[in-house]
XYZ file of C-alpha atoms in Angstrom:
428
model
C -135.635 67.865 151.915
C -134.093 69.142 155.140
C -130.988 71.208 155.316
C -128.489 72.276 157.949
C -129.800 75.842 157.620
C -133.387 74.696 158.299
C -132.471 72.773 161.429
C -131.841 74.629 164.720
C -128.089 74.991 165.007
C -126.305 73.978 168.200
C -122.638 74.936 168.605
C -122.127 72.287 171.310
C -123.002 69.475 168.915
C -120.544 70.747 166.316
C -117.850 71.252 168.950
C -118.172 67.685 170.190
C -118.493 66.062 166.782
C -115.882 68.065 164.859
C -113.724 70.238 167.081
C -113.065 67.733 169.871
C -111.705 65.027 167.521
C -109.640 67.713 165.788
C -108.180 68.925 169.083
C -107.294 65.349 170.062
C -105.676 64.557 166.705
C -103.654 67.782 166.625
C -102.470 67.331 170.234
C -101.051 63.957 169.258
C -99.345 65.389 166.206
C -98.002 68.287 168.266
C -96.430 65.811 170.690
C -94.704 63.883 167.912
C -93.255 66.646 165.700
C -90.498 67.887 168.080
C -89.100 64.413 168.769
C -88.965 62.903 165.272
C -85.316 63.960 164.698
C -84.333 62.550 168.094
C -86.034 59.211 167.409
C -84.408 59.141 163.959
C -81.007 59.716 165.551
C -81.660 56.872 167.996
C -82.075 54.424 165.093
C -78.911 55.568 163.344
C -79.841 58.629 161.276
C -77.393 61.426 160.620
C -78.591 65.020 161.046
C -79.411 65.256 157.328
C -81.288 61.935 157.310
C -83.181 63.006 160.449
C -84.340 66.061 158.530
C -85.470 63.824 155.687
C -87.432 61.613 158.088
C -89.112 64.662 159.648
C -90.025 65.912 156.190
C -91.945 62.715 155.458
C -94.840 64.112 157.489
C -95.552 66.921 155.028
C -94.633 64.743 152.032
C -97.296 62.333 153.256
C -99.798 65.173 153.463
C -99.051 66.120 149.855
C -99.496 62.514 148.691
C -102.661 62.205 150.748
C -104.167 65.304 149.116
C -104.584 63.419 145.834
C -106.898 60.530 146.874
C -108.461 62.055 149.997
C -111.205 63.925 148.137
C -112.377 60.789 146.334
C -112.169 58.709 149.526
C -114.240 61.167 151.557
C -116.797 61.607 148.781
C -117.212 57.829 148.738
C -117.379 56.941 152.445
C -118.378 60.242 154.091
C -116.607 62.692 156.397
C -117.246 60.936 159.715
C -116.147 57.505 158.470
C -113.103 59.060 156.797
C -111.992 60.700 160.072
C -112.322 57.368 161.883
C -110.388 55.585 159.121
C -107.696 58.284 159.131
C -107.275 57.859 162.885
C -106.782 54.114 162.384
C -104.318 54.658 159.540
C -102.351 57.092 161.694
C -102.134 54.485 164.471
C -100.768 51.989 161.926
C -98.098 54.489 160.883
C -97.220 55.255 164.491
C -96.752 51.575 165.353
C -94.526 51.230 162.281
C -92.458 54.140 163.561
C -92.296 52.731 167.093
C -91.044 49.360 165.836
C -88.692 50.825 163.212
C -85.211 49.233 163.268
C -83.690 51.894 160.995
C -84.389 55.420 159.692
C -86.013 54.197 156.463
C -88.744 52.189 158.203
C -89.240 55.142 160.541
C -89.626 57.411 157.494
C -92.261 55.050 156.094
C -94.218 55.193 159.349
C -94.084 59.014 159.434
C -95.146 59.113 155.760
C -98.248 57.055 156.600
C -99.050 59.426 159.474
C -98.811 62.331 157.019
C -101.202 60.649 154.568
C -103.672 60.054 157.410
C -103.344 63.697 158.447
C -104.313 64.861 154.942
C -107.444 62.701 154.953
C -108.418 63.818 158.459
C -107.813 67.487 157.627
C -109.967 67.488 154.506
C -112.683 65.409 156.198
C -113.070 67.827 159.110
C -113.167 70.772 156.671
C -115.912 69.046 154.689
C -117.675 68.149 157.943
C -117.927 71.817 158.932
C -118.998 72.762 155.412
C -121.803 70.210 155.601
C -123.263 70.863 159.021
C -122.593 74.515 159.886
C -125.044 77.050 158.429
C -123.384 79.552 156.125
C -124.002 82.491 158.455
C -121.817 80.774 161.077
C -119.273 79.273 158.699
C -116.466 81.861 158.961
C -116.467 81.725 162.755
C -116.640 77.939 162.727
C -113.729 77.572 160.305
C -111.676 80.151 162.231
C -112.286 78.145 165.381
C -111.388 74.957 163.537
C -108.119 76.551 162.443
C -107.441 77.597 166.019
C -107.664 73.978 167.136
C -104.537 73.199 165.106
C -102.543 75.744 167.032
C -104.072 74.650 170.326
C -102.981 71.089 169.628
C -99.475 72.205 168.692
C -99.432 74.200 171.930
C -100.537 71.389 174.261
C -98.915 68.432 172.478
C -95.247 69.339 173.062
C -95.855 69.884 176.789
C -97.533 66.488 177.100
C -94.650 64.987 175.157
C -92.111 66.598 177.477
C -93.921 65.206 180.531
C -94.095 61.672 179.131
C -90.458 61.744 178.014
C -89.413 62.958 181.471
C -91.334 60.081 183.088
C -90.176 57.331 180.729
C -86.775 58.585 179.617
C -87.575 57.694 175.997
C -88.269 60.162 173.195
C -90.281 57.504 171.344
C -92.826 57.499 174.181
C -94.260 60.717 172.698
C -95.563 58.564 169.842
C -97.861 56.819 172.317
C -99.554 60.163 172.981
C -100.520 60.367 169.319
C -101.719 56.740 169.408
C -103.914 57.502 172.424
C -105.214 60.717 170.850
C -106.094 58.989 167.568
C -107.952 56.235 169.401
C -109.754 58.806 171.559
C -110.753 60.792 168.457
C -112.129 57.636 166.832
C -114.088 56.757 169.984
C -115.580 60.261 170.133
C -116.671 60.001 166.501
C -118.155 56.520 167.033
C -119.917 57.224 170.314
C -121.482 60.577 169.454
C -124.644 60.698 167.390
C -124.166 60.961 163.651
C -124.423 64.711 162.854
C -126.363 63.855 159.714
C -129.163 62.560 161.960
C -128.849 65.601 164.229
C -128.896 68.292 161.553
C -130.441 66.440 158.638
C -129.026 65.600 155.232
C -127.947 68.530 153.128
C -128.463 67.174 149.661
C -130.604 64.821 147.639
C -130.138 61.163 148.268
C -127.208 59.851 146.284
C -127.643 57.037 143.814
C -125.887 54.682 146.212
C -128.800 55.011 148.613
C -127.197 57.338 151.186
C -127.323 61.089 151.699
C -124.512 63.087 150.124
C -123.566 66.144 152.154
C -122.416 69.463 150.790
C -118.938 68.712 152.101
C -118.820 65.389 150.292
C -119.829 67.100 147.049
C -117.097 69.694 147.660
C -114.306 67.187 148.203
C -115.600 65.120 145.331
C -115.284 68.182 143.108
C -111.759 68.791 144.431
C -110.786 65.233 143.587
C -112.066 65.554 140.028
C -109.558 66.868 137.544
C -107.003 68.238 140.022
C -104.167 68.590 137.524
C -106.530 69.831 134.820
C -107.650 72.537 137.258
C -104.031 73.462 137.975
C -103.479 73.946 134.244
C -106.641 76.051 133.934
C -105.566 78.364 136.770
C -101.855 78.313 135.967
C -101.570 82.121 135.701
C -102.632 82.840 139.278
C -100.889 79.725 140.626
C -97.592 80.735 138.999
C -97.789 84.267 140.431
C -99.639 84.692 143.710
C -99.681 80.918 144.081
C -95.881 80.932 143.976
C -95.832 83.364 146.896
C -98.269 81.218 148.870
C -96.133 78.154 148.144
C -93.163 80.010 149.649
C -95.247 80.797 152.748
C -96.058 77.108 153.135
C -92.398 76.205 152.608
C -91.183 78.575 155.341
C -93.812 77.318 157.765
C -92.875 73.692 157.109
C -89.126 74.348 157.295
C -89.629 75.997 160.697
C -91.208 72.797 162.043
C -88.252 70.748 160.816
C -85.388 73.185 161.479
C -86.179 73.914 165.125
C -86.099 70.265 166.311
C -83.011 69.613 164.175
C -81.271 72.677 165.573
C -82.095 71.552 169.096
C -80.431 68.206 168.366
C -77.398 69.931 166.846
C -76.783 72.069 169.967
C -77.300 69.144 172.335
C -80.654 70.023 173.903
C -82.463 67.206 175.698
C -85.685 66.150 174.018
C -87.693 67.284 177.058
C -86.211 70.777 176.771
C -86.887 70.787 173.036
C -90.561 69.913 173.568
C -90.984 72.618 176.210
C -89.355 75.317 174.059
C -91.424 74.376 171.014
C -94.538 74.236 173.206
C -93.924 77.786 174.472
C -93.364 78.889 170.877
C -96.686 77.264 170.034
C -98.334 79.397 172.735
C -96.970 82.547 171.079
C -98.280 81.329 167.721
C -101.701 80.434 169.145
C -102.098 83.775 170.941
C -101.959 85.682 167.632
C -104.406 83.561 165.667
C -107.388 85.916 165.872
C -105.217 89.048 165.658
C -104.000 88.010 162.210
C -107.556 87.555 160.978
C -108.642 90.911 162.404
C -105.755 92.713 160.673
C -106.666 91.094 157.357
C -110.314 92.092 157.653
C -109.526 95.608 158.894
C -106.552 96.623 156.736
C -106.271 94.028 153.969
C -104.392 90.812 153.184
C -101.119 92.563 152.411
C -100.697 93.765 156.004
C -100.260 90.252 157.365
C -98.859 88.399 154.337
C -95.772 90.549 153.784
C -94.799 91.206 157.459
C -95.228 87.499 158.230
C -92.956 86.460 155.364
C -90.346 89.081 156.199
C -90.359 87.860 159.790
C -90.032 84.204 158.777
C -87.183 85.062 156.401
C -85.297 87.135 158.990
C -85.862 84.448 161.617
C -84.339 81.750 159.415
C -81.359 83.981 158.591
C -80.847 84.801 162.275
C -80.960 81.104 163.141
C -78.176 80.475 160.641
C -75.920 83.043 162.335
C -76.454 81.666 165.858
C -74.009 78.914 164.962
C -71.276 81.556 165.331
C -72.566 83.147 168.564
C -71.965 82.217 172.216
C -74.849 80.921 174.333
C -76.569 79.024 171.494
C -79.462 77.807 173.667
C -80.693 81.292 174.545
C -80.362 82.468 170.950
C -82.285 79.386 169.857
C -85.112 80.137 172.322
C -85.334 83.772 171.230
C -85.432 82.934 167.531
C -88.002 80.158 168.075
C -90.282 82.739 169.724
C -89.637 85.273 166.947
C -90.493 82.715 164.258
C -93.723 81.873 166.082
C -94.581 85.564 166.288
C -94.057 85.949 162.528
C -96.036 82.809 161.781
C -98.884 83.770 164.130
C -99.367 87.178 162.502
C -99.897 85.403 159.176
C -102.443 82.940 160.544
C -105.153 82.158 158.027
C -103.527 84.013 155.140
C -103.388 81.007 152.790
C -107.007 80.002 153.385
C -108.130 83.621 153.030
C -106.291 84.231 149.771
C -107.660 80.983 148.390
C -111.195 82.011 149.334
C -110.662 85.444 147.754
C -109.621 83.909 144.456
C -112.095 81.040 144.208
C -115.274 81.342 142.169
C -118.045 81.779 144.795
C -120.413 79.689 142.681
C -118.043 76.731 142.340
C -115.026 77.134 144.647
C -113.953 73.542 145.177
C -111.838 72.926 142.045
C -109.715 76.034 142.574
C -109.390 75.451 146.329
C -108.233 71.891 145.673
C -105.550 73.148 143.275
C -104.600 75.954 145.681
C -104.173 73.553 148.596
C -102.184 71.085 146.501
C -99.711 73.736 145.319
C -99.307 75.068 148.864
C -98.721 71.573 150.228
C -96.139 71.050 147.487
C -94.155 73.923 148.985
C -94.591 72.479 152.451
C -93.363 69.086 151.266
C -90.372 70.492 149.361
C -88.978 72.587 152.223
C -87.952 69.739 154.574
C -86.331 67.925 151.662
C -84.408 71.112 150.821
C -83.295 71.352 154.446
C -82.191 67.721 154.430
C -80.337 68.019 151.118
C -78.525 71.261 151.970
C -77.602 69.924 155.399
C -76.058 66.833 153.804
C -74.238 68.833 151.118
C -73.147 71.858 153.168
C -74.436 72.337 156.730
C -77.561 72.978 158.791
C -76.812 76.743 159.182
C -76.460 77.016 155.392
C -79.865 75.337 154.965
C -81.434 77.793 157.425
C -79.863 80.739 155.622
C -81.031 79.524 152.219
C -84.616 79.236 153.482
C -84.280 82.729 154.958
C -83.374 84.151 151.551
C -86.333 82.263 150.068
C -88.585 83.887 152.665
C -87.482 87.406 151.768
C -87.976 86.605 148.070
C -91.449 85.344 148.928
C -92.257 88.627 150.657
C -91.430 90.468 147.408
C -93.650 88.121 145.392
C -96.540 88.656 147.801
C -96.046 92.430 147.782
C -96.342 92.463 144.007
C -99.228 90.039 143.483
C -101.491 90.249 146.567
C -102.824 93.714 145.558
C -103.271 92.506 142.001
C -105.415 89.478 142.825
C -106.942 90.118 146.266
C -108.853 93.309 147.097
C -108.644 95.234 150.357
C -111.626 93.508 151.912
C -112.453 90.700 149.557
C -112.016 89.050 146.257
C -111.004 90.582 142.969
C -110.435 87.371 141.036
C -108.970 87.373 137.585
C -111.266 86.537 134.682
C -110.927 82.853 134.004
C -112.744 79.890 132.604
C -113.053 77.027 135.049
C -112.590 73.521 133.711
C -115.707 71.677 132.730
């Protein structure tokens, strides 16, 4: 039986087969995120409903977390990424043809579901084909592709919008990127043939990779696993859920705020693109700080920064020159988010059982995504009931509360340089 570790490893093959499709997919998503509220407004949405529509992206990711493990375990990582690209195109066409905000929300929801499948498939792909001695660097690089896509995508969106005069034209960038990602995956040689199968032949007559086994384990007994690990998930997991909520609310609040102060969609895309550059530039710095000084030194400062940034955004409604305040706070929020890059994945890895990590990591990701899905809905609801500045302020208070939770529980569960997991019995 051959394994990925026994086969000579070539970074270029992994980059083309896994990182290039990821870059393409994330560029498309980065182009779409800033303009969703504008497109929603064009089909008759109020500011609160536009926030709801934007939130469907992360709600879709949460919904997609549930079946994605079983889907990938059944059809394989490469096929799942191709299928997710096709599903995303279907959602994007639904959004492009939407006559009202509710059909648009459905299209964005489908894009979110496709994103969840693609995200887990590429993680499993790297788990399968990258030798363990390279895995941390490979996954760090994979994480960096997200931020690179969110950096490039808004600038491409701004250029297309400037040329066409339509905010919805940014959706075509995501369509093109999804199709390009699928073509790359189809045209390139199957990595399983390049590196060899990594497990015994499955009963269905095909090779099952380590990544497929991992996502299969994650899909099995998700809610049972959450119950088994409820102590850590209700303590440190609560803090991580707040981190995810603040990150998701930032992606919804900034485009909504831009609409509320009358910024053109091209200007919005450029500002969010520059903020993405700030975020991207700090990706490796955050990881270095965690390795050098411990998890606490990025988790707490990042959450304090996100909380203060949301509170400051709320007060800009009462200040002159709202555009310049908006730009400054967008950069500050990106700085705070960039410093905390990788913190959720790292804490999850610290806490997971090294012998059988998948069940806990599946539960950890699901609870974090629940926070990410709830935040945009909170923004939408508070905007409808009170105002957008009130929603920003409420999320800011949540961020500062999250910093306290992390300060209390990170030292308890995660050691200075590695894991100090609580004694627990994993589900059978």
